[in-house]
Tab-separated table of C-alpha atoms and ligand atoms in Angstrom:
chain	number	residue	atom	x	y	z
A	214	MET	CA	19.792	-7.307	-5.183
A	215	THR	CA	21.837	-6.984	-8.327
A	216	GLU	CA	23.467	-3.576	-7.884
A	217	THR	CA	24.813	-1.587	-4.953
A	218	PRO	CA	24.214	2.134	-5.343
A	219	PRO	CA	26.752	4.689	-4.057
A	220	PRO	CA	26.298	6.084	-0.538
A	221	PRO	CA	23.378	8.494	-0.279
A	222	SER	CA	24.236	12.186	-0.470
A	223	ARG	CA	21.214	13.436	1.447
A	224	ALA	CA	18.658	10.652	1.346
A	225	ARG	CA	17.136	8.001	-0.818
A	226	ALA	CA	14.618	5.203	-0.665
A	227	GLU	CA	16.003	2.091	-2.285
A	228	ILE	CA	13.318	-0.020	-3.878
A	229	ASP	CA	14.331	-3.627	-4.418
A	230	LEU	CA	12.221	-4.766	-7.346
A	231	GLY	CA	13.757	-8.231	-7.122
A	232	ALA	CA	12.248	-8.527	-3.638
A	233	LEU	CA	8.907	-7.274	-4.940
A	234	ARG	CA	8.884	-9.880	-7.697
A	235	ALA	CA	9.804	-12.600	-5.181
A	236	ASN	CA	6.951	-11.454	-2.925
A	237	VAL	CA	4.443	-11.648	-5.772
A	238	ARG	CA	5.657	-15.149	-6.582
A	239	ALA	CA	5.383	-16.125	-2.907
A	240	LEU	CA	1.818	-14.794	-2.790
A	241	ARG	CA	0.914	-16.617	-5.985
A	242	ALA	CA	2.235	-19.822	-4.445
A	243	ARG	CA	-0.222	-19.384	-1.557
A	244	VAL	CA	-3.317	-19.282	-3.760
A	245	ALA	CA	-4.859	-21.965	-5.971
A	246	PRO	CA	-3.728	-21.887	-9.607
A	247	HIS	CA	-7.018	-20.433	-10.864
A	248	VAL	CA	-6.878	-17.490	-8.400
A	249	ARG	CA	-5.568	-14.323	-9.981
A	250	VAL	CA	-3.428	-11.769	-8.164
A	251	MET	CA	-4.299	-8.087	-8.332
A	252	ALA	CA	-1.259	-5.984	-7.415
A	253	VAL	CA	-2.528	-3.042	-5.368
A	254	VAL	CA	-0.453	-0.025	-6.424
A	255	LYS	CA	-2.548	2.823	-5.007
A	256	ALA	CA	-0.845	5.739	-3.230
A	257	ASP	CA	2.139	5.459	-5.582
A	258	ALA	CA	2.465	1.784	-4.690
A	259	TYR	CA	2.465	2.554	-0.966
A	260	GLY	CA	5.281	5.038	-1.584
A	261	HIS	CA	7.381	2.641	-3.677
A	262	GLY	CA	6.568	4.042	-7.148
A	263	ALA	CA	3.438	2.880	-8.954
A	264	VAL	CA	4.579	2.329	-12.522
A	265	ARG	CA	7.772	0.446	-11.758
A	266	CYS	CA	6.135	-1.669	-9.073
A	267	ALA	CA	3.172	-2.418	-11.336
A	268	ARG	CA	5.510	-3.596	-14.091
A	269	ALA	CA	7.558	-5.725	-11.680
A	270	ALA	CA	4.402	-7.284	-10.202
A	271	LEU	CA	3.079	-8.098	-13.675
A	272	ASP	CA	6.448	-9.656	-14.590
A	273	ALA	CA	6.126	-11.909	-11.549
A	274	GLY	CA	2.660	-13.109	-12.449
A	275	ALA	CA	0.144	-10.585	-11.162
A	276	SER	CA	-2.559	-10.201	-13.795
A	277	TRP	CA	-4.655	-7.311	-12.454
A	278	LEU	CA	-3.742	-3.926	-10.987
A	279	GLY	CA	-5.706	-2.039	-8.340
A	280	THR	CA	-5.758	1.639	-7.440
A	281	ALA	CA	-7.900	3.837	-5.250
A	282	THR	CA	-8.474	6.866	-7.481
A	283	PRO	CA	-9.242	7.003	-11.190
A	284	GLN	CA	-6.325	9.406	-11.634
A	285	GLU	CA	-3.939	6.748	-10.329
A	286	ALA	CA	-5.388	4.193	-12.734
A	287	LEU	CA	-5.273	6.592	-15.699
A	288	ALA	CA	-1.617	7.343	-14.901
A	289	LEU	CA	-0.805	3.637	-15.280
A	290	ARG	CA	-2.487	3.642	-18.687
A	291	ALA	CA	-0.633	6.835	-19.667
A	292	ALA	CA	2.638	5.127	-18.716
A	293	GLY	CA	1.896	2.443	-21.295
A	294	ILE	CA	0.352	-0.267	-19.115
A	295	THR	CA	-2.530	-0.828	-21.476
A	296	ASP	CA	-2.907	-4.569	-21.722
A	297	VAL	CA	-4.009	-5.557	-18.201
A	298	PRO	CA	-7.232	-4.890	-16.333
A	299	VAL	CA	-7.029	-2.105	-13.745
A	300	LEU	CA	-9.699	-1.760	-11.049
A	301	CYS	CA	-10.079	1.599	-9.319
A	302	TRP	CA	-12.453	1.916	-6.433
A	303	LEU	CA	-12.589	5.393	-4.956
A	304	TRP	CA	-14.844	7.543	-7.096
A	305	THR	CA	-16.438	10.861	-6.241
A	306	PRO	CA	-19.138	12.719	-8.162
A	307	GLY	CA	-17.780	14.450	-11.255
A	308	ASP	CA	-14.809	12.093	-11.611
A	309	PRO	CA	-13.663	11.232	-15.160
A	310	TRP	CA	-15.877	8.236	-15.914
A	311	ASP	CA	-15.601	8.992	-19.658
A	312	ALA	CA	-11.788	8.799	-19.531
A	313	GLY	CA	-12.089	5.620	-17.452
A	314	ILE	CA	-14.310	4.056	-20.107
A	315	GLU	CA	-11.956	5.095	-22.921
A	316	ALA	CA	-9.014	3.669	-20.940
A	317	GLY	CA	-10.855	0.386	-20.376
A	318	LEU	CA	-10.695	0.687	-16.589
A	319	ASP	CA	-12.783	-1.483	-14.298
A	320	MET	CA	-14.702	1.046	-12.239
A	321	ALA	CA	-16.138	0.275	-8.839
A	322	VAL	CA	-19.739	1.203	-8.224
A	323	SER	CA	-20.970	1.323	-4.637
A	324	GLY	CA	-24.180	3.281	-5.031
A	325	ARG	CA	-26.825	4.676	-7.271
A	326	TRP	CA	-25.145	8.042	-7.966
A	327	ALA	CA	-22.104	6.242	-9.374
A	328	LEU	CA	-24.210	4.020	-11.600
A	329	ASP	CA	-26.026	7.108	-12.901
A	330	GLU	CA	-22.734	8.870	-13.700
A	331	VAL	CA	-21.119	5.864	-15.353
A	332	THR	CA	-24.155	5.096	-17.512
A	333	ALA	CA	-24.347	8.753	-18.597
A	334	ALA	CA	-20.658	8.598	-19.558
A	335	ALA	CA	-21.242	5.343	-21.448
A	336	ARG	CA	-24.045	6.994	-23.424
A	337	ALA	CA	-21.830	10.012	-24.159
A	338	THR	CA	-18.831	7.979	-25.296
A	339	GLY	CA	-20.865	5.320	-27.083
A	340	ARG	CA	-18.864	2.619	-25.356
A	341	THR	CA	-19.626	-0.029	-22.758
A	342	ALA	CA	-18.235	0.670	-19.279
A	343	ARG	CA	-16.657	-2.138	-17.254
A	344	ILE	CA	-18.027	-1.859	-13.726
A	345	GLN	CA	-17.594	-3.875	-10.538
A	346	LEU	CA	-20.340	-3.740	-7.921
A	347	LYS	CA	-18.947	-3.312	-4.429
A	348	ALA	CA	-20.794	-4.788	-1.478
A	349	ASP	CA	-20.514	-3.465	2.077
A	350	THR	CA	-20.461	-6.840	3.826
A	351	GLY	CA	-19.694	-5.275	7.197
A	352	LEU	CA	-16.710	-2.925	6.869
A	353	GLY	CA	-19.039	0.047	7.092
A	354	ARG	CA	-16.956	2.165	4.732
A	355	ASN	CA	-17.440	2.149	0.955
A	356	GLY	CA	-19.763	-0.354	-0.736
A	357	CYS	CA	-23.472	-0.988	-1.073
A	358	GLN	CA	-25.442	-2.035	2.000
A	359	PRO	CA	-27.252	-5.398	1.752
A	360	ALA	CA	-30.616	-3.604	1.980
A	361	ASP	CA	-29.790	-1.506	-1.095
A	362	TRP	CA	-28.183	-4.352	-3.083
A	363	PRO	CA	-31.270	-5.650	-4.914
A	364	ALA	CA	-32.016	-2.193	-6.330
A	365	LEU	CA	-28.386	-1.591	-7.366
A	366	VAL	CA	-28.159	-5.029	-8.982
A	367	ALA	CA	-31.450	-4.470	-10.831
A	368	GLU	CA	-30.319	-1.083	-12.152
A	369	ALA	CA	-26.944	-2.473	-13.193
A	370	LEU	CA	-28.599	-5.355	-15.054
A	371	LYS	CA	-30.904	-2.891	-16.822
A	372	ALA	CA	-27.863	-0.847	-17.902
A	373	GLU	CA	-26.141	-4.051	-19.002
A	374	LYS	CA	-29.140	-4.958	-21.153
A	375	ASP	CA	-28.956	-1.519	-22.744
A	376	GLY	CA	-25.296	-2.156	-23.595
A	377	LEU	CA	-24.096	0.660	-21.341
A	378	VAL	CA	-22.180	-1.417	-18.812
A	379	LYS	CA	-20.726	-4.872	-18.322
A	380	VAL	CA	-20.603	-6.020	-14.690
A	381	THR	CA	-17.143	-7.565	-14.562
A	382	GLY	CA	-16.881	-8.100	-10.836
A	383	LEU	CA	-18.621	-8.493	-7.483
A	384	TRP	CA	-16.437	-7.634	-4.547
A	385	SER	CA	-16.001	-6.437	-1.000
A	386	HIS	CA	-13.356	-5.597	1.614
A	387	PHE	CA	-12.630	-6.936	5.119
A	388	ALA	CA	-12.625	-4.916	8.334
A	389	CYS	CA	-10.502	-7.216	10.528
A	390	ALA	CA	-8.684	-9.723	8.312
A	391	ASP	CA	-5.484	-8.847	10.186
A	392	GLU	CA	-7.006	-10.323	13.360
A	393	PRO	CA	-7.432	-14.024	12.506
A	394	GLY	CA	-10.469	-15.478	14.245
A	395	HIS	CA	-12.201	-12.120	14.626
A	396	PRO	CA	-15.946	-12.895	14.431
A	397	SER	CA	-16.495	-10.237	11.768
A	398	ILE	CA	-14.429	-12.278	9.279
A	399	ALA	CA	-16.829	-15.229	9.112
A	400	ALA	CA	-19.796	-12.868	9.254
A	401	GLN	CA	-18.485	-10.828	6.299
A	402	LEU	CA	-17.800	-13.991	4.302
A	403	ASP	CA	-21.394	-15.166	4.875
A	404	VAL	CA	-22.801	-11.822	3.783
A	405	PHE	CA	-20.465	-11.728	0.759
A	406	ARG	CA	-21.515	-15.216	-0.364
A	407	SER	CA	-25.177	-14.339	-0.097
A	408	MET	CA	-24.807	-10.985	-1.898
A	409	VAL	CA	-22.865	-12.693	-4.718
A	410	GLU	CA	-25.464	-15.452	-4.900
A	411	TYR	CA	-28.261	-12.905	-5.078
A	412	ALA	CA	-26.581	-10.994	-7.923
A	413	GLU	CA	-25.744	-14.129	-9.876
A	414	LYS	CA	-29.275	-15.495	-9.521
A	415	ALA	CA	-30.556	-12.151	-10.774
A	416	GLY	CA	-28.405	-12.548	-13.890
A	417	VAL	CA	-24.989	-10.994	-13.168
A	418	ASP	CA	-22.182	-13.065	-14.693
A	419	PRO	CA	-18.967	-11.588	-13.247
A	420	GLU	CA	-15.447	-12.357	-14.429
A	421	VAL	CA	-14.149	-12.107	-10.849
A	422	ARG	CA	-15.444	-12.223	-7.282
A	423	HIS	CA	-13.028	-11.016	-4.642
A	424	ILE	CA	-12.652	-9.855	-1.044
A	425	ALA	CA	-9.103	-10.771	0.115
A	426	ASN	CA	-6.490	-8.141	1.025
A	427	SER	CA	-2.974	-9.154	2.173
A	428	PRO	CA	-3.906	-10.650	5.548
A	429	ALA	CA	-6.751	-12.647	3.997
A	430	THR	CA	-4.459	-13.762	1.172
A	431	LEU	CA	-1.970	-14.986	3.777
A	432	THR	CA	-4.325	-16.574	6.303
A	433	LEU	CA	-7.761	-17.247	4.816
A	434	PRO	CA	-7.894	-19.532	1.748
A	435	GLU	CA	-11.696	-19.646	1.870
A	436	ALA	CA	-11.675	-15.918	1.084
A	437	HIS	CA	-9.634	-16.193	-2.108
A	438	PHE	CA	-12.563	-16.736	-4.547
A	439	ASP	CA	-11.337	-15.811	-8.091
A	440	LEU	CA	-8.802	-13.131	-7.216
A	441	VAL	CA	-6.817	-11.731	-4.276
A	442	ARG	CA	-5.833	-8.082	-3.792
A	443	PRO	CA	-2.566	-7.898	-1.840
A	444	GLY	CA	-0.989	-4.533	-1.198
A	445	ILE	CA	1.298	-4.376	1.823
A	446	ALA	CA	2.503	-7.995	1.581
A	447	MET	CA	3.746	-7.341	-1.941
A	448	TYR	CA	5.980	-4.634	-0.494
A	449	GLY	CA	7.409	-7.171	1.955
A	450	VAL	CA	5.818	-5.704	5.065
A	451	SER	CA	3.757	-7.838	7.433
A	452	PRO	CA	0.131	-6.626	7.636
A	453	ALA	CA	0.300	-7.035	11.425
A	454	PRO	CA	3.128	-8.201	13.694
A	455	GLU	CA	0.796	-10.840	15.181
A	456	LEU	CA	0.712	-12.568	11.770
A	457	GLY	CA	4.490	-12.975	11.749
A	458	THR	CA	7.556	-11.147	10.554
A	459	PRO	CA	8.048	-10.714	6.817
A	460	ALA	CA	10.605	-13.545	6.892
A	461	GLU	CA	8.142	-15.835	8.694
A	462	LEU	CA	5.577	-15.013	6.011
A	463	GLY	CA	8.071	-15.692	3.214
A	464	LEU	CA	8.309	-12.005	2.255
A	465	ARG	CA	11.228	-9.618	1.728
A	466	PRO	CA	10.951	-5.903	2.546
A	467	VAL	CA	11.192	-3.860	-0.636
A	468	MET	CA	11.982	-0.351	0.663
A	469	SER	CA	15.096	0.787	2.550
A	470	LEU	CA	15.330	4.401	3.711
A	471	LYS	CA	18.878	5.731	3.891
A	472	ALA	CA	20.487	9.093	4.526
A	473	GLY	CA	24.037	10.400	4.588
A	474	VAL	CA	25.193	11.759	7.966
A	475	ALA	CA	25.417	15.529	7.405
A	476	LEU	CA	27.543	16.556	10.398
A	477	VAL	CA	29.350	14.947	13.343
A	478	LYS	CA	30.379	17.161	16.235
A	479	GLU	CA	31.465	17.060	19.861
A	480	VAL	CA	29.258	18.653	22.490
A	481	PRO	CA	29.664	19.017	26.249
A	482	ALA	CA	27.496	17.392	28.907
A	483	GLY	CA	24.191	19.134	29.554
A	484	HIS	CA	23.718	20.300	25.958
A	485	GLY	CA	20.116	20.520	24.747
A	486	VAL	CA	19.359	18.853	21.394
A	487	SER	CA	16.809	19.966	18.778
A	488	TYR	CA	13.612	21.996	19.223
A	489	GLY	CA	12.272	22.114	22.742
A	490	HIS	CA	15.446	20.601	24.220
A	491	HIS	CA	13.607	17.357	24.978
A	492	TYR	CA	16.966	15.604	24.941
A	493	VAL	CA	19.908	16.835	26.963
A	494	THR	CA	23.305	15.136	26.718
A	495	GLY	CA	24.189	13.266	29.892
A	496	ALA	CA	27.942	13.507	29.288
A	497	GLU	CA	30.383	14.896	26.778
A	498	THR	CA	29.466	13.121	23.549
A	499	THR	CA	29.249	13.289	19.763
A	500	LEU	CA	26.086	14.126	17.852
A	501	GLY	CA	25.243	13.049	14.308
A	502	LEU	CA	22.935	15.092	12.104
A	503	ILE	CA	20.625	12.981	9.922
A	504	PRO	CA	19.264	15.147	7.084
A	505	VAL	CA	15.688	13.832	6.836
A	506	GLY	CA	12.657	14.993	8.753
A	507	TYR	CA	8.913	14.992	8.822
A	508	ALA	CA	8.771	16.675	5.405
A	509	ASP	CA	10.334	13.467	4.129
A	510	GLY	CA	7.832	11.304	5.986
A	511	VAL	CA	9.920	10.588	9.100
A	512	PRO	CA	7.207	10.670	11.752
A	513	ARG	CA	7.604	13.476	14.300
A	514	HIS	CA	5.717	11.188	16.644
A	515	ALA	CA	8.859	9.018	16.759
A	516	SER	CA	10.841	11.880	18.358
A	517	GLY	CA	13.060	10.444	21.082
A	518	ARG	CA	12.248	6.888	19.967
A	519	GLY	CA	12.944	6.200	16.267
A	520	PRO	CA	15.863	3.788	15.624
A	521	VAL	CA	18.645	4.396	13.064
A	522	LEU	CA	21.650	2.240	12.164
A	523	VAL	CA	24.747	4.455	12.031
A	524	ASP	CA	28.316	3.199	11.949
A	525	GLY	CA	27.415	-0.348	12.943
A	526	ARG	CA	25.149	0.478	15.871
A	527	VAL	CA	21.447	1.233	16.223
A	528	ARG	CA	21.049	4.733	17.668
A	529	THR	CA	17.910	6.493	18.793
A	530	VAL	CA	16.516	9.817	17.610
A	531	ALA	CA	17.682	12.369	20.211
A	532	GLY	CA	14.983	14.938	20.854
A	533	ARG	CA	12.512	16.098	18.258
A	534	VAL	CA	12.314	15.132	14.610
A	535	ALA	CA	12.257	18.470	12.756
A	536	MET	CA	10.945	19.206	9.266
A	537	ASP	CA	14.184	18.388	7.454
A	538	GLN	CA	16.515	16.771	9.971
A	539	PHE	CA	17.016	15.071	13.296
A	540	VAL	CA	19.943	14.230	15.546
A	541	VAL	CA	21.308	11.039	17.043
A	542	ASP	CA	23.639	10.789	20.029
A	543	LEU	CA	26.672	8.868	18.754
A	544	GLY	CA	28.070	8.367	22.253
A	545	GLY	CA	31.586	9.479	21.312
A	546	ASP	CA	31.762	7.642	17.967
A	547	ARG	CA	33.005	9.728	15.059
A	548	PRO	CA	31.795	8.407	11.726
A	549	GLU	CA	32.834	10.467	8.714
A	550	PRO	CA	30.261	12.921	7.405
A	551	GLY	CA	28.498	11.147	4.520
A	552	THR	CA	28.458	7.827	6.371
A	553	GLU	CA	25.298	5.915	5.545
A	554	ALA	CA	22.511	6.011	8.130
A	555	VAL	CA	19.787	3.403	7.621
A	556	LEU	CA	16.421	4.302	9.109
A	557	PHE	CA	14.789	1.099	7.974
A	558	GLY	CA	15.323	-1.783	5.601
A	559	SER	CA	15.048	-5.537	5.506
A	560	GLY	CA	16.593	-5.948	8.953
A	561	GLU	CA	19.030	-8.497	7.557
A	562	HIS	CA	22.073	-6.311	8.221
A	563	GLY	CA	21.144	-5.143	11.706
A	564	GLU	CA	19.132	-2.163	10.507
A	565	PRO	CA	15.690	-1.345	11.949
A	566	THR	CA	12.569	-2.239	9.954
A	567	ALA	CA	9.478	-0.269	8.987
A	568	GLN	CA	7.708	-2.180	11.775
A	569	ASP	CA	10.256	-0.846	14.309
A	570	TRP	CA	9.442	2.702	13.179
A	571	ALA	CA	5.725	1.935	13.336
A	572	GLU	CA	6.129	0.930	16.964
A	573	ALA	CA	8.249	4.014	17.714
A	574	ALA	CA	5.606	6.263	16.151
A	575	ASP	CA	2.592	4.374	17.503
A	576	THR	CA	1.244	3.613	14.045
A	577	ILE	CA	1.276	0.807	11.456
A	578	ALA	CA	4.072	-0.058	9.043
A	579	TYR	CA	1.732	0.739	6.120
A	580	GLU	CA	1.890	4.399	7.147
A	581	ILE	CA	5.678	4.413	7.558
A	582	VAL	CA	6.442	3.332	3.980
A	583	THR	CA	3.517	5.123	2.329
A	584	ARG	CA	4.380	8.516	3.810
A	585	ILE	CA	7.986	8.693	2.612
A	586	GLY	CA	7.799	12.008	0.803
A	587	ALA	CA	8.342	13.075	-2.776
A	588	ARG	CA	11.576	14.885	-1.767
A	589	VAL	CA	13.235	11.505	-1.199
A	590	PRO	CA	14.427	10.101	-4.523
A	591	ARG	CA	13.540	6.480	-5.193
A	592	VAL	CA	16.454	4.391	-6.429
A	593	TYR	CA	15.405	1.165	-8.119
A	594	LEU	CA	17.438	-2.002	-7.702
A	595	GLY	CA	16.985	-5.254	-9.562
A	596	GLU	CA	15.189	-3.808	-12.566
B	753	PLP	C1	-10.157	-2.118	-1.483
B	753	PLP	C2	-8.774	-2.530	-1.097
B	753	PLP	N1	-8.323	-3.733	-1.497
B	753	PLP	C3	-7.090	-4.165	-1.167
B	753	PLP	C4	-6.248	-3.385	-0.405
B	753	PLP	C5	-4.892	-3.910	-0.040
B	753	PLP	O1	-4.799	-4.050	1.341
B	753	PLP	P1	-3.475	-4.630	2.008
B	753	PLP	O2	-2.436	-3.583	1.805
B	753	PLP	O3	-3.821	-4.861	3.425
B	753	PLP	O4	-3.166	-5.867	1.254
B	753	PLP	C6	-6.691	-2.128	0.027
B	753	PLP	C7	-5.837	-1.288	0.859
B	753	PLP	O5	-6.200	-0.745	1.849
B	753	PLP	C8	-7.992	-1.692	-0.339
B	753	PLP	O6	-8.444	-0.492	0.038
């Protein structure tokens, strides 16, 4: 980190772009030199801020960007990121294929309706669309089923011959890459290899073949092919605790969520705290008001469990998380109002991590960082 911002007034999410760049370099070091890194910046870069994170990832050697929706990809182009390929994979009928073609996006096609829409847009714009055919190798979500693959490949090749599309990629996505040794991993790789082989024999000449998300990037070299698509690892969060902590994986958490204590007050024993009075003070004590709540992405499900570092000690959410605030029992301590409360960060200074909140809320750390709301300003460090 190169700067230390002032204490938070209400709340802020600090985004350490130096850590993000280091994570991209660490991921690049794990893949063979010819393997490209696509920085996945969908969902506003998992809550970290898409444009800044995309730029930092590109600085550190990523050479593709990935988004879910076309709107996210077009926003990157509108922000001036015009000279790198951007793949976007979650299309619905009526989406702006024409704008995607004009913006030079790589557009995922998982089925016949999408190929029909993209070829119609190519005809209308008079330009060739870059498309990537997505195979469902076993995830059972988006992607083309093996039984439908020959027809999709044939139609795509016909459109390529007519100059309407260029098939730039063949790709897929894992179901259980975060569970090393899960039998579906080898099965999906087999299906992927055979679907790629089929398409290439039929005449597809892709620039990139890819299937690896963060856990596969970290644990499965045979899945790297021409490109890897890390998301969560780039943000310094372990895809699953079983794979190791961020430090064990050579990663540094990028986001820290901080708030300024809004009120400290003394209360007697037996005092109910927050909606529903699910916490009642056991003795005379002090309470601290932390001015963030579920509107800011603090999970209500972590009521009574979420950890927060305040005044040198990790405290626990007392009672319910409300929309805008929650309370911690300070046990008689009296920090000044405005004192920094750290909900999560790197963990290096005794603060909880996103993984700690995931466990408190019975979810995954992906959801903790991604859901931090728009009301929380992002403060960028290390730009
Ligand atoms: C198609 C696709 N590729 C890559 C990723 C990145 O996954 P992860 O964050 O586990 O690296 C995602 C995210 O879910 C995805 O949907």
